[in-house]
Coordinates of C-alpha atoms (C1' of nucleotides) in Angstrom, one line a residue:
Chain A
M49 CA 0.0 0.0 0.0
T50 CA 1.5 3.3 -1.0
P51 CA 1.2 6.0 1.6
D52 CA -1.3 8.7 0.9
P53 CA 0.6 11.6 -0.6
K54 CA -1.5 14.1 1.2
A55 CA -0.9 12.6 4.6
R56 CA 2.8 12.2 3.8
L57 CA 2.9 15.9 2.9
A58 CA 1.1 16.9 6.0
D59 CA 3.7 15.0 8.1
A60 CA 6.5 16.7 6.3
L61 CA 5.0 20.1 6.9
R62 CA 4.4 19.3 10.6
A63 CA 8.1 18.3 10.8
A64 CA 9.2 21.5 9.1
L65 CA 7.0 23.5 11.5
A66 CA 8.4 21.8 14.5
A67 CA 11.9 22.6 13.4
Q68 CA 11.3 26.3 12.6
A69 CA 8.8 27.1 15.4
P70 CA 8.9 24.5 18.1
E71 CA 6.5 26.6 20.3
L72 CA 3.8 26.3 17.6
A73 CA 4.4 22.8 16.6
G74 CA 1.0 21.7 17.8
T75 CA -0.9 23.8 15.2
P76 CA -2.9 21.4 13.1
V77 CA -1.8 21.3 9.5
T78 CA -4.9 21.0 7.3
F79 CA -5.6 21.2 3.6
E80 CA -8.6 22.7 1.8
K81 CA -9.8 21.9 -1.6
P82 CA -9.8 25.2 -3.5
R83 CA -12.9 26.2 -5.4
Q84 CA -10.9 27.3 -8.4
P85 CA -9.0 24.6 -10.2
E86 CA -6.2 27.2 -11.0
H87 CA -5.5 27.1 -7.3
G88 CA -4.2 23.6 -7.4
D89 CA -5.6 20.4 -6.0
F90 CA -5.3 21.3 -2.4
A91 CA -4.2 24.3 -0.4
C92 CA -2.6 24.9 3.0
S93 CA -3.1 28.1 5.0
I94 CA -0.8 27.3 7.8
A95 CA 1.6 30.2 7.0
L96 CA -1.3 32.7 7.2
Q97 CA -2.4 31.3 10.6
L98 CA 1.1 31.6 12.1
A99 CA 2.6 34.6 10.4
K100 CA 1.5 37.1 13.0
Q101 CA 2.6 35.0 16.0
L102 CA 6.0 34.5 14.5
K103 CA 6.2 38.1 13.3
R104 CA 7.1 37.0 9.8
N105 CA 5.9 37.8 6.4
P106 CA 3.3 35.1 5.5
R107 CA 4.5 34.6 2.0
Q108 CA 8.1 34.2 3.1
L109 CA 7.1 31.9 5.9
A110 CA 5.1 29.8 3.4
E111 CA 8.1 29.5 1.2
A112 CA 10.4 28.6 4.1
L113 CA 8.1 26.0 5.5
T114 CA 7.5 24.4 2.1
E115 CA 11.2 24.2 1.3
A116 CA 12.0 22.7 4.6
A117 CA 9.1 20.2 4.2
L118 CA 10.2 19.1 0.8
A119 CA 13.8 18.6 2.0
G120 CA 12.3 16.0 4.4
Y121 CA 10.1 14.5 1.7
P122 CA 12.4 13.6 -1.2
E123 CA 9.7 11.6 -3.0
F124 CA 7.6 14.7 -3.3
T125 CA 8.0 15.0 -7.1
Q126 CA 6.8 11.4 -7.6
S127 CA 3.3 12.4 -6.4
F128 CA 3.3 16.1 -7.0
A129 CA 3.6 18.3 -10.1
G130 CA 4.7 21.2 -8.0
Y131 CA 3.5 23.9 -5.6
E132 CA 3.2 27.7 -5.5
I133 CA 2.8 30.4 -3.0
A134 CA -0.3 32.3 -3.9
G135 CA -2.2 35.3 -2.7
P136 CA -1.4 36.5 0.8
G137 CA 0.4 33.3 1.7
F138 CA -1.5 30.1 0.6
I139 CA 0.5 27.1 -0.5
N140 CA -1.2 25.5 -3.4
F141 CA -0.1 21.9 -4.3
R142 CA -0.7 20.2 -7.6
L143 CA -0.9 16.4 -7.8
R144 CA 0.5 14.5 -10.7
P145 CA -2.2 12.9 -12.9
Q146 CA -1.2 9.4 -12.0
V147 CA -2.0 10.0 -8.4
K148 CA -5.5 11.1 -9.2
L149 CA -5.9 8.1 -11.6
A150 CA -4.8 5.7 -9.0
A151 CA -8.2 5.9 -7.5
I152 CA -9.7 4.1 -10.5
R153 CA -7.7 1.0 -9.7
L154 CA -8.7 1.1 -6.1
A155 CA -12.3 1.5 -7.0
L156 CA -12.1 -1.7 -9.1
E157 CA -10.8 -3.8 -6.2
P158 CA -13.3 -5.7 -4.0
G159 CA -14.5 -3.8 -0.9
W160 CA -14.1 -0.3 -2.4
G161 CA -15.4 2.3 0.1
R162 CA -15.3 -0.2 2.9
A163 CA -12.6 0.1 5.6
R164 CA -11.5 -2.6 7.9
K165 CA -10.7 -2.0 11.5
E166 CA -8.3 -3.9 13.8
K167 CA -10.8 -3.6 16.6
P168 CA -14.3 -2.9 15.3
A169 CA -16.4 -0.9 17.6
C170 CA -19.7 -2.4 18.8
V171 CA -22.2 0.2 17.8
Q172 CA -25.9 0.3 18.3
V173 CA -28.2 2.5 16.3
E174 CA -31.7 2.8 17.7
F175 CA -34.3 4.2 15.4
V176 CA -38.0 4.3 14.5
S177 CA -39.0 2.9 17.9
A178 CA -42.6 3.8 17.2
N179 CA -45.2 2.9 19.8
P180 CA -47.5 0.2 18.5
T181 CA -50.5 2.4 18.7
G182 CA -50.9 3.3 15.0
P183 CA -49.3 3.3 11.6
L184 CA -45.8 4.7 11.1
H185 CA -45.8 8.4 10.1
V186 CA -43.5 10.4 7.9
G187 CA -41.2 11.3 10.9
H188 CA -40.7 7.5 11.4
G189 CA -39.9 7.4 7.7
R190 CA -37.2 10.0 8.2
Q191 CA -35.8 8.1 11.2
A192 CA -35.8 4.9 9.2
A193 CA -34.0 6.4 6.3
I194 CA -31.4 8.2 8.5
G195 CA -30.9 5.3 10.9
D196 CA -30.5 2.6 8.3
A197 CA -28.2 4.7 6.2
L198 CA -26.1 5.6 9.2
S199 CA -25.9 2.0 10.2
A200 CA -24.7 1.1 6.7
I201 CA -22.1 3.9 6.8
L202 CA -20.7 2.8 10.1
E203 CA -20.5 -0.8 8.8
A204 CA -18.6 0.5 5.8
C205 CA -16.2 2.1 8.2
G206 CA -15.5 -1.3 9.8
D207 CA -17.8 -1.1 12.9
K208 CA -20.1 -3.8 14.0
V209 CA -23.6 -2.3 14.0
T210 CA -26.8 -3.5 15.7
R211 CA -30.0 -1.9 14.4
E212 CA -32.5 -1.8 17.2
F213 CA -36.2 -1.0 17.5
Y214 CA -37.5 -0.2 21.0
Y215 CA -41.2 -0.9 21.5
N216 CA -43.0 1.2 24.2
D217 CA -45.5 -1.5 24.8
A218 CA -46.1 -1.0 28.5
G219 CA -47.4 2.4 29.0
A220 CA -50.8 4.1 29.4
Q221 CA -51.0 4.7 25.6
I222 CA -51.3 1.0 25.1
Q223 CA -54.1 0.9 27.5
N224 CA -55.6 3.7 25.5
L225 CA -55.3 1.7 22.3
A226 CA -57.0 -1.3 23.9
L227 CA -59.9 0.8 25.1
S228 CA -60.2 2.5 21.7
V229 CA -60.4 -0.9 19.9
Q230 CA -62.9 -2.2 22.5
A231 CA -65.1 0.9 22.1
R232 CA -65.0 0.4 18.3
A233 CA -65.9 -3.3 18.7
R234 CA -68.9 -2.2 20.7
G235 CA -69.9 0.1 17.9
T236 CA -69.0 3.3 19.7
K237 CA -67.6 6.2 17.7
P238 CA -65.4 9.1 18.5
G239 CA -67.5 11.8 20.0
D240 CA -70.1 9.4 21.5
Q241 CA -70.8 9.4 25.1
D242 CA -68.9 6.2 25.9
W243 CA -65.9 7.0 23.7
P244 CA -62.7 6.7 25.9
Q245 CA -61.0 9.9 26.8
D246 CA -58.0 10.5 24.5
G247 CA -59.0 7.5 22.4
Y248 CA -57.4 6.9 19.0
A249 CA -59.8 8.1 16.3
G250 CA -58.1 6.8 13.2
E251 CA -59.8 4.5 10.8
Y252 CA -57.2 1.7 11.5
I253 CA -58.9 1.2 14.9
V254 CA -62.0 0.1 13.1
D255 CA -60.0 -2.4 11.0
I256 CA -58.5 -3.9 14.2
A257 CA -61.8 -4.1 15.9
R258 CA -63.3 -5.8 12.9
T259 CA -60.5 -8.3 12.7
Y260 CA -60.7 -9.1 16.4
N261 CA -63.0 -12.0 17.1
G262 CA -62.5 -12.7 20.8
A263 CA -64.6 -11.6 23.7
V264 CA -65.3 -7.8 23.7
E265 CA -65.0 -7.8 27.5
D266 CA -61.5 -9.2 27.5
L267 CA -59.5 -6.1 27.5
D268 CA -56.3 -7.9 28.0
A269 CA -56.8 -10.1 24.9
I270 CA -57.8 -7.0 22.9
R271 CA -54.6 -5.3 24.0
R272 CA -52.4 -8.2 22.9
F273 CA -54.3 -8.5 19.7
A274 CA -54.1 -4.8 18.8
V275 CA -50.4 -4.5 19.6
D276 CA -49.7 -7.6 17.6
Y277 CA -51.8 -6.3 14.7
L278 CA -50.1 -3.0 14.6
R279 CA -46.6 -4.4 15.0
K280 CA -47.2 -6.6 12.0
E281 CA -48.5 -3.7 10.0
Q282 CA -45.5 -1.6 10.9
D283 CA -43.2 -4.5 9.9
I284 CA -44.8 -4.6 6.5
D285 CA -44.2 -0.9 5.9
L286 CA -40.6 -1.2 7.1
R287 CA -39.9 -4.2 4.9
E288 CA -41.3 -2.4 1.9
F289 CA -39.0 0.5 2.9
G290 CA -36.1 -1.9 2.9
V291 CA -35.3 -1.5 6.6
K292 CA -34.5 -4.5 8.8
F293 CA -33.8 -4.6 12.5
D294 CA -31.5 -7.0 14.3
V295 CA -33.2 -6.5 17.7
Y296 CA -36.7 -5.6 18.8
Y297 CA -36.5 -4.6 22.4
L298 CA -39.7 -4.5 24.4
E299 CA -40.2 -2.0 27.2
S300 CA -42.4 -4.5 29.0
S301 CA -39.4 -6.8 29.4
L302 CA -37.7 -4.1 31.5
Y303 CA -40.5 -4.5 34.0
A304 CA -40.9 -8.2 33.7
E305 CA -37.1 -8.7 34.3
G306 CA -37.0 -6.4 37.2
K307 CA -34.7 -3.9 35.5
V308 CA -36.8 -0.9 36.3
V309 CA -36.9 -1.7 40.0
E310 CA -33.2 -2.4 39.9
V311 CA -32.5 1.1 38.5
V312 CA -34.6 2.7 41.2
K313 CA -32.8 0.9 43.9
A314 CA -29.4 1.8 42.4
L315 CA -30.4 5.4 42.2
I316 CA -31.5 5.5 45.8
A317 CA -28.3 3.7 46.8
S318 CA -26.3 6.3 44.9
G319 CA -27.5 8.9 47.5
K320 CA -28.5 11.3 44.7
T321 CA -32.2 11.0 45.3
Y322 CA -34.4 12.9 47.8
E323 CA -38.1 12.8 48.9
K324 CA -40.2 15.9 48.3
D325 CA -44.0 16.3 48.2
G326 CA -44.4 12.6 48.6
A327 CA -42.4 11.8 45.4
L328 CA -38.9 10.5 44.9
W329 CA -36.6 12.9 43.0
L330 CA -33.2 12.5 41.3
R331 CA -30.8 15.4 41.4
T332 CA -30.2 15.4 37.6
T333 CA -29.2 19.1 37.9
A334 CA -25.9 17.8 39.2
Y335 CA -25.3 16.4 35.6
G336 CA -26.3 19.3 33.4
D337 CA -30.1 18.9 33.5
D338 CA -32.0 22.1 34.0
K339 CA -34.2 20.7 36.7
D340 CA -34.4 17.7 38.9
R341 CA -36.6 14.8 37.8
V342 CA -39.2 12.7 39.5
V343 CA -38.4 9.0 39.7
R344 CA -41.3 7.7 41.7
K345 CA -44.6 9.6 41.7
S346 CA -46.5 10.2 44.9
D347 CA -49.0 7.5 43.8
G348 CA -46.1 5.0 43.9
T349 CA -45.7 4.5 40.1
Y350 CA -42.6 5.4 38.1
T351 CA -42.2 8.1 35.5
Y352 CA -41.1 7.0 32.0
F353 CA -37.7 8.4 32.9
V354 CA -37.0 5.2 34.8
P355 CA -37.5 2.7 32.1
D356 CA -35.6 5.0 29.7
V357 CA -32.6 4.9 32.0
A358 CA -33.0 1.2 32.6
Y359 CA -33.1 0.6 28.8
H360 CA -29.9 2.5 28.3
V361 CA -28.2 0.6 31.1
T362 CA -28.9 -2.6 29.2
K363 CA -27.3 -1.0 26.1
W364 CA -24.2 -0.3 28.1
R365 CA -24.2 -3.8 29.7
R366 CA -24.7 -5.5 26.3
G367 CA -21.4 -4.0 25.3
F368 CA -22.4 -1.1 23.1
R369 CA -19.7 1.5 23.8
K370 CA -21.2 3.8 21.1
V371 CA -24.9 4.2 20.9
I372 CA -26.8 6.5 18.5
N373 CA -30.4 7.3 19.0
I374 CA -32.3 8.7 16.1
Q375 CA -35.4 10.7 17.2
G376 CA -37.5 13.6 16.3
S377 CA -36.5 16.9 17.8
D378 CA -39.6 16.7 20.0
H379 CA -37.5 14.3 22.1
F380 CA -35.0 16.9 22.8
G381 CA -36.0 17.1 26.5
T382 CA -35.1 13.5 27.1
T383 CA -31.5 13.6 26.1
A384 CA -30.2 15.5 29.1
R385 CA -32.1 13.5 31.6
V386 CA -31.2 10.1 30.2
R387 CA -27.5 11.1 30.2
A388 CA -27.9 12.5 33.7
G389 CA -29.6 9.3 34.9
L390 CA -26.8 7.2 33.6
Q391 CA -24.2 9.4 35.2
A392 CA -25.9 9.2 38.6
L393 CA -25.7 5.4 38.4
D394 CA -21.9 5.7 38.2
L395 CA -21.4 2.8 35.8
G396 CA -18.4 4.3 34.1
V397 CA -20.6 5.5 31.2
P398 CA -19.1 8.6 29.5
P399 CA -21.0 11.9 30.0
G400 CA -22.0 12.2 26.4
Y401 CA -23.5 8.7 26.2
P402 CA -25.6 8.1 24.2
D403 CA -25.3 10.1 21.0
Y404 CA -28.5 11.6 19.6
V405 CA -29.4 12.6 16.1
L406 CA -32.5 14.7 16.4
H407 CA -34.3 15.6 13.2
S408 CA -36.8 18.3 12.6
M409 CA -40.3 17.9 11.3
V410 CA -41.3 16.8 7.8
R411 CA -43.9 18.7 6.0
V412 CA -45.5 17.0 3.0
M413 CA -46.5 19.1 0.0
R414 CA -48.7 17.9 -2.8
G415 CA -50.2 20.0 -5.6
G416 CA -48.8 23.1 -4.0
E417 CA -50.6 22.5 -0.7
E418 CA -49.5 21.0 2.6
V419 CA -50.9 17.5 3.3
K420 CA -51.8 17.0 6.9
I421 CA -53.9 13.9 7.1
S422 CA -54.2 10.4 5.8
K423 CA -57.3 8.3 5.3
R424 CA -56.1 5.6 7.6
A425 CA -54.5 7.4 10.4
G426 CA -56.6 10.5 10.3
S427 CA -54.4 12.9 12.1
Y428 CA -51.1 12.5 10.2
V429 CA -49.5 11.4 7.0
T430 CA -48.1 7.9 7.1
L431 CA -45.0 6.3 5.7
R432 CA -47.3 4.1 3.7
D433 CA -48.8 7.2 2.1
L434 CA -45.3 8.3 1.0
L435 CA -44.4 4.9 -0.3
D436 CA -47.6 4.6 -2.3
W437 CA -47.2 8.1 -3.8
A438 CA -43.5 8.1 -4.6
G439 CA -41.9 4.6 -4.2
R440 CA -39.1 3.4 -2.0
D441 CA -36.1 4.8 -3.9
A442 CA -37.5 8.3 -4.2
V443 CA -38.6 8.4 -0.6
R444 CA -35.3 7.2 0.7
F445 CA -33.3 9.6 -1.4
F446 CA -35.5 12.6 -0.6
L447 CA -35.5 11.9 3.1
L448 CA -31.7 11.8 3.0
S449 CA -31.2 15.0 0.9
R450 CA -31.3 17.3 3.9
K451 CA -29.2 17.4 7.0
A452 CA -31.2 16.0 9.9
D453 CA -31.6 19.3 11.8
A454 CA -32.9 21.2 8.9
D455 CA -36.6 21.6 8.3
F456 CA -37.8 19.4 5.6
V457 CA -40.4 20.0 2.9
F458 CA -41.2 16.8 1.0
D459 CA -42.5 17.7 -2.4
I460 CA -44.6 14.7 -3.5
D461 CA -45.0 16.0 -7.0
L462 CA -41.2 16.2 -7.5
A463 CA -40.6 12.8 -6.0
R464 CA -43.3 11.3 -8.3
A465 CA -41.9 12.9 -11.5
Q466 CA -40.7 10.0 -13.5
T467 CA -39.5 11.8 -16.5
E468 CA -38.2 15.1 -15.6
E469 CA -36.5 16.9 -12.8
N470 CA -36.4 14.2 -10.2
P471 CA -32.9 14.1 -8.5
V472 CA -33.2 10.4 -7.7
Y473 CA -33.3 9.5 -11.4
Y474 CA -30.3 11.8 -12.1
V475 CA -28.1 9.6 -10.0
Q476 CA -29.7 6.3 -11.0
Y477 CA -29.6 7.3 -14.6
A478 CA -25.8 7.8 -14.4
H479 CA -25.5 4.2 -13.2
A480 CA -27.8 2.8 -15.9
R481 CA -25.9 4.8 -18.5
V482 CA -22.6 3.2 -17.5
C483 CA -24.2 -0.2 -17.6
S484 CA -25.5 0.4 -21.1
V485 CA -22.0 1.0 -22.3
F486 CA -20.8 -2.3 -20.8
A487 CA -23.8 -4.0 -22.4
K488 CA -22.2 -3.1 -25.8
T489 CA -18.7 -4.3 -25.2
E490 CA -16.3 -6.6 -23.5
S491 CA -15.3 -5.7 -20.0
A492 CA -12.6 -8.2 -19.4
G493 CA -9.0 -7.0 -18.8
L494 CA -9.8 -3.7 -17.3
E495 CA -7.3 -4.3 -14.5
R496 CA -4.6 -4.1 -17.1
A497 CA -5.8 -0.8 -18.5
E498 CA -3.1 1.8 -19.0
L499 CA -4.6 4.7 -17.1
A500 CA -2.0 7.1 -18.3
H501 CA -4.0 7.4 -21.5
L502 CA -6.6 9.4 -19.6
T503 CA -5.3 12.9 -20.0
N504 CA -8.5 14.8 -20.5
P505 CA -9.2 17.3 -17.6
R506 CA -12.7 15.8 -17.2
E507 CA -11.2 12.4 -16.8
L508 CA -8.8 13.6 -14.1
E509 CA -11.6 15.4 -12.3
L510 CA -13.8 12.3 -12.4
A511 CA -11.0 10.1 -11.1
Q512 CA -10.3 12.6 -8.4
R513 CA -14.0 12.6 -7.4
I514 CA -14.0 8.8 -7.2
G515 CA -11.0 9.0 -5.0
E516 CA -12.9 11.2 -2.5
F517 CA -15.5 8.5 -1.8
P518 CA -13.8 6.7 1.1
G519 CA -13.2 10.1 2.8
V520 CA -16.8 11.1 2.3
V521 CA -18.0 7.9 3.9
A522 CA -15.6 8.4 6.8
E523 CA -16.8 11.9 7.3
A524 CA -20.5 10.9 7.1
A525 CA -19.8 8.4 9.9
R526 CA -17.9 10.9 12.0
E527 CA -20.4 13.7 11.7
L528 CA -23.4 11.3 11.8
S529 CA -24.5 13.0 8.6
P530 CA -25.8 10.5 6.0
H531 CA -27.1 13.3 3.8
S532 CA -23.5 14.0 2.7
I533 CA -23.5 10.7 0.8
T534 CA -26.5 11.9 -1.2
F535 CA -24.8 15.1 -2.1
Y536 CA -21.6 13.3 -3.1
L537 CA -23.5 11.0 -5.4
R538 CA -25.1 13.9 -7.1
S539 CA -21.7 15.5 -7.7
L540 CA -20.3 12.2 -9.0
A541 CA -23.3 11.7 -11.3
A542 CA -22.9 15.3 -12.6
D543 CA -19.2 14.8 -13.4
F544 CA -20.0 11.6 -15.2
H545 CA -22.9 13.0 -17.2
S546 CA -20.8 15.9 -18.2
Y547 CA -17.9 13.6 -19.3
Y548 CA -20.2 11.2 -21.1
N549 CA -21.7 14.0 -23.2
A550 CA -18.3 15.5 -24.0
E551 CA -16.3 12.3 -24.8
R552 CA -17.0 9.0 -26.5
I553 CA -16.1 6.0 -24.4
L554 CA -16.0 3.3 -27.1
V555 CA -13.4 4.8 -29.3
D556 CA -11.4 2.8 -31.9
D557 CA -8.0 3.2 -30.1
E558 CA -8.0 0.1 -28.0
A559 CA -5.7 1.3 -25.3
L560 CA -7.7 4.5 -24.8
R561 CA -10.9 2.6 -24.9
T562 CA -9.8 0.2 -22.2
A563 CA -8.6 3.0 -20.0
R564 CA -12.0 4.8 -20.4
L565 CA -13.8 1.7 -19.7
A566 CA -11.8 1.2 -16.5
L567 CA -12.8 4.7 -15.5
C568 CA -16.5 4.0 -16.3
A569 CA -16.3 0.8 -14.3
A570 CA -14.9 2.7 -11.3
V571 CA -17.8 5.2 -11.6
R572 CA -20.3 2.4 -11.7
Q573 CA -18.8 0.7 -8.7
T574 CA -18.7 4.0 -6.7
L575 CA -22.3 4.9 -7.6
A576 CA -23.5 1.4 -6.7
S577 CA -21.7 1.5 -3.4
G578 CA -22.9 4.9 -2.5
L579 CA -26.5 4.1 -3.4
S580 CA -26.5 1.0 -1.4
L581 CA -25.4 3.0 1.6
I582 CA -28.5 5.1 1.5
G583 CA -30.7 2.1 0.6
V584 CA -31.5 3.2 -3.0
S585 CA -31.4 0.7 -5.8
A586 CA -28.8 1.0 -8.6
P587 CA -30.8 -0.1 -11.7
E588 CA -29.0 -1.3 -14.9
K589 CA -31.9 -0.2 -17.0
M590 CA -34.5 2.4 -16.4
Chain B
rG37 C1' -39.5 33.7 30.4
rC38 C1' -35.3 30.0 29.9
rG39 C1' -32.7 26.2 26.7
rC40 C1' -31.6 23.9 21.8
rC41 C1' -32.1 24.3 16.4
rC42 C1' -33.0 27.0 11.9
rG43 C1' -32.9 31.9 8.8
rU44 C1' -27.8 31.5 2.1
rA45 C1' -30.6 33.0 -5.5
rG46 C1' -38.3 33.1 -7.1
rC47 C1' -38.6 27.9 -4.8
rU48 C1' -36.0 23.5 -2.2
rC49 C1' -31.3 23.3 0.0
rA50 C1' -25.3 22.3 0.3
rG51 C1' -21.3 24.9 2.2
rC52 C1' -16.2 19.7 7.0
rG53 C1' -13.0 23.4 14.3
rG54 C1' -12.2 30.4 9.1
rA55 C1' -9.3 31.3 3.6
rU56 C1' -7.6 33.3 -2.4
rC57 C1' -14.4 36.9 -6.9
rA58 C1' -20.7 33.2 -2.6
rG59 C1' -22.4 26.9 -4.6
rA60 C1' -26.0 22.9 -6.4
rG61 C1' -30.8 21.5 -8.0
rU62 C1' -35.3 23.6 -9.7
rA63 C1' -37.8 27.5 -12.2
rU64 C1' -36.9 31.3 -16.5
rU65 C1' -34.2 32.2 -21.3
rG66 C1' -31.0 30.4 -25.4
rG67 C1' -28.3 26.4 -27.7
rC68 C1' -26.9 20.6 -28.3
rC69 C1' -29.5 13.9 -30.6
rU70 C1' -27.8 10.8 -39.0
rC71 C1' -22.9 9.7 -33.2
rC72 C1' -22.0 4.6 -26.6
rG73 C1' -29.5 6.0 -23.4
rA74 C1' -31.6 13.9 -24.3
rA75 C1' -34.5 10.7 -17.2
rG76 C1' -28.6 14.0 -20.2
rC77 C1' -25.1 18.2 -21.7
rC78 C1' -23.5 23.5 -22.6
rA79 C1' -24.6 28.7 -21.6
rA80 C1' -27.1 33.2 -19.5
rG81 C1' -29.7 35.9 -15.9
rG82 C1' -30.8 35.7 -10.6
rG83 C1' -28.2 36.5 -3.7
rU84 C1' -26.0 43.5 0.8
rC85 C1' -25.4 34.7 3.0
rG86 C1' -32.2 37.7 8.5
rU87 C1' -30.2 42.3 10.9
rG88 C1' -26.7 45.4 14.0
rG89 C1' -22.1 45.2 16.4
rG90 C1' -17.4 42.5 17.8
rU91 C1' -12.8 39.4 17.2
rU92 C1' -9.2 38.5 12.9
rC93 C1' -4.5 39.3 7.9
rG94 C1' -9.4 37.2 6.4
rA95 C1' -16.3 35.8 8.8
rA96 C1' -22.1 32.6 5.5
rU97 C1' -18.7 30.1 9.0
rC98 C1' -16.5 32.2 15.6
rC99 C1' -18.7 35.7 19.9
rC100 C1' -22.7 39.2 21.6
rG101 C1' -27.5 41.9 20.9
rC102 C1' -32.0 42.2 18.0
rC103 C1' -35.9 40.3 14.5
rG104 C1' -38.5 36.0 12.4
rG105 C1' -39.7 30.5 12.5
rG106 C1' -39.5 25.4 14.8
rC107 C1' -38.9 22.2 19.1
rG108 C1' -38.4 21.5 24.3
rC109 C1' -39.2 23.1 29.3
rG110 C1' -45.5 18.1 34.0
rC111 C1' -45.6 13.7 40.0
rC112 C1' -48.0 13.0 30.5
rA113 C1' -45.9 8.7 27.5

RNA sequence: GCGCCCGUAGCUCAGCGGAUCAGAGUAUUGGCCUCCGAAGCCAAGGGUCGUGGGUUCGAAUCCCGCCGGGCGCGCCA
């Protein structure tokens, strides 16, 4: 494996800095990719950052540092075409073409875009976690898209990922569900005298009641039936969305296995609780929460805070040292208290555990108007609605085309557009186009292609873009930002379409043709890898 | 009232712990198929990066105030 020239250069610059200014040796040496191609392939601004502290002219400092760095990096000219000091003191470096083209060969090897780690981290991603009280809504869809993509990205980075779904099947809302179904089974409607307070009014309750054929008085049986019914229905939607979970964790098991009581005891034993107004409180303010939280209400029951903490204790005990919870931003309030609860237990859990990705709300637009209800659920738009309207690929791609904390407007009409301006097709089309080229020719022997025949600026740019892929994946994992994969794929597709229109792939010159085919194969591989990370198909024909 | 997030072209949004004339898609306008797929390409117009200060050699990016929007602040789940 040849060392990455960029990393090698950074090392050399660090060494030069340490020699010339030991007191500032800790300054990080970073590179930026200039917007203008005339400014080289990457630029370093270290001289500008340090000039003032060293009381030196930035351009002279840049020159001195670079010369010293190159003296310690004799192979520089093998990878680099040169450098220049530009503007106020930037150092712009230019790579030799073969360095950029090397990415093509890497992309054609198995496992492109996937890193291997000596010690894979055990990561858990918890997402969707919808209560089994109704169909999944668009927010769950966003969580499913984000969570599944993030899981795939972390796996690509070499971690071992468990996708987990937590079912709140033990609370008052389940009782509410059972009562609603029972009421419907008795022919009661929302608004009637006997309709339960806060009952679920959606049409799906009628379906459940109709399907249930047990005794109407047996509330327990109704509860089990309804939960089972809705879980199955949610599973169908998730399967259609292409999302699979490794573990379904039931809140009720926390009670059944005594884990809730165990946490309460441990909290009391920690000495961080106190009695007030007949309730038991935990001093979460000692760990960054803005107010203390009730653990046990004055009526003797526990607040939901307790099973939440108990659940996260099991995550830690099951060996997950990194846990990412994907939730709507309306769960913001729980983050501080869950973390505080874990800290109070003093289990050695780091203060920032677990990580949260909170996403903002999704608004659905159709025909220029906001859609707020669905037939089945009544009060909200369901994931099924989205899938029926736009299909899995478009829904997945759209839900990952914004960063999580940005507001989201889902334009159904755009996602439905099959022939025009739909961004999903833009990327998929690029993949299908490459495939169609290979349908017309032999694709054997690409590993022996002489890449030096690729001298066109578009080809170098495309090769360089392909080379960025592993870094993009790594950053998406680090920043927990799967949307950057989507944006990368759009850029890659744009570069390819542009190239494809400007140059012919299947030229008569065999050496050039083979080199271009190798480039195309690398594009195809990178598009397919990236699309699979976000759960979107890579069709060979459209 | 307090906390967190958001405010970038008509619209939907990128912009990694700062960088050398602000980006993409879409919409609008004008070009490109006897030639590997035109679900594509090329080009043009369009923005005081909410606003006022501050720090800096340099601010969409960092800090403070203000305006506008979202979410959260229960012995509810």
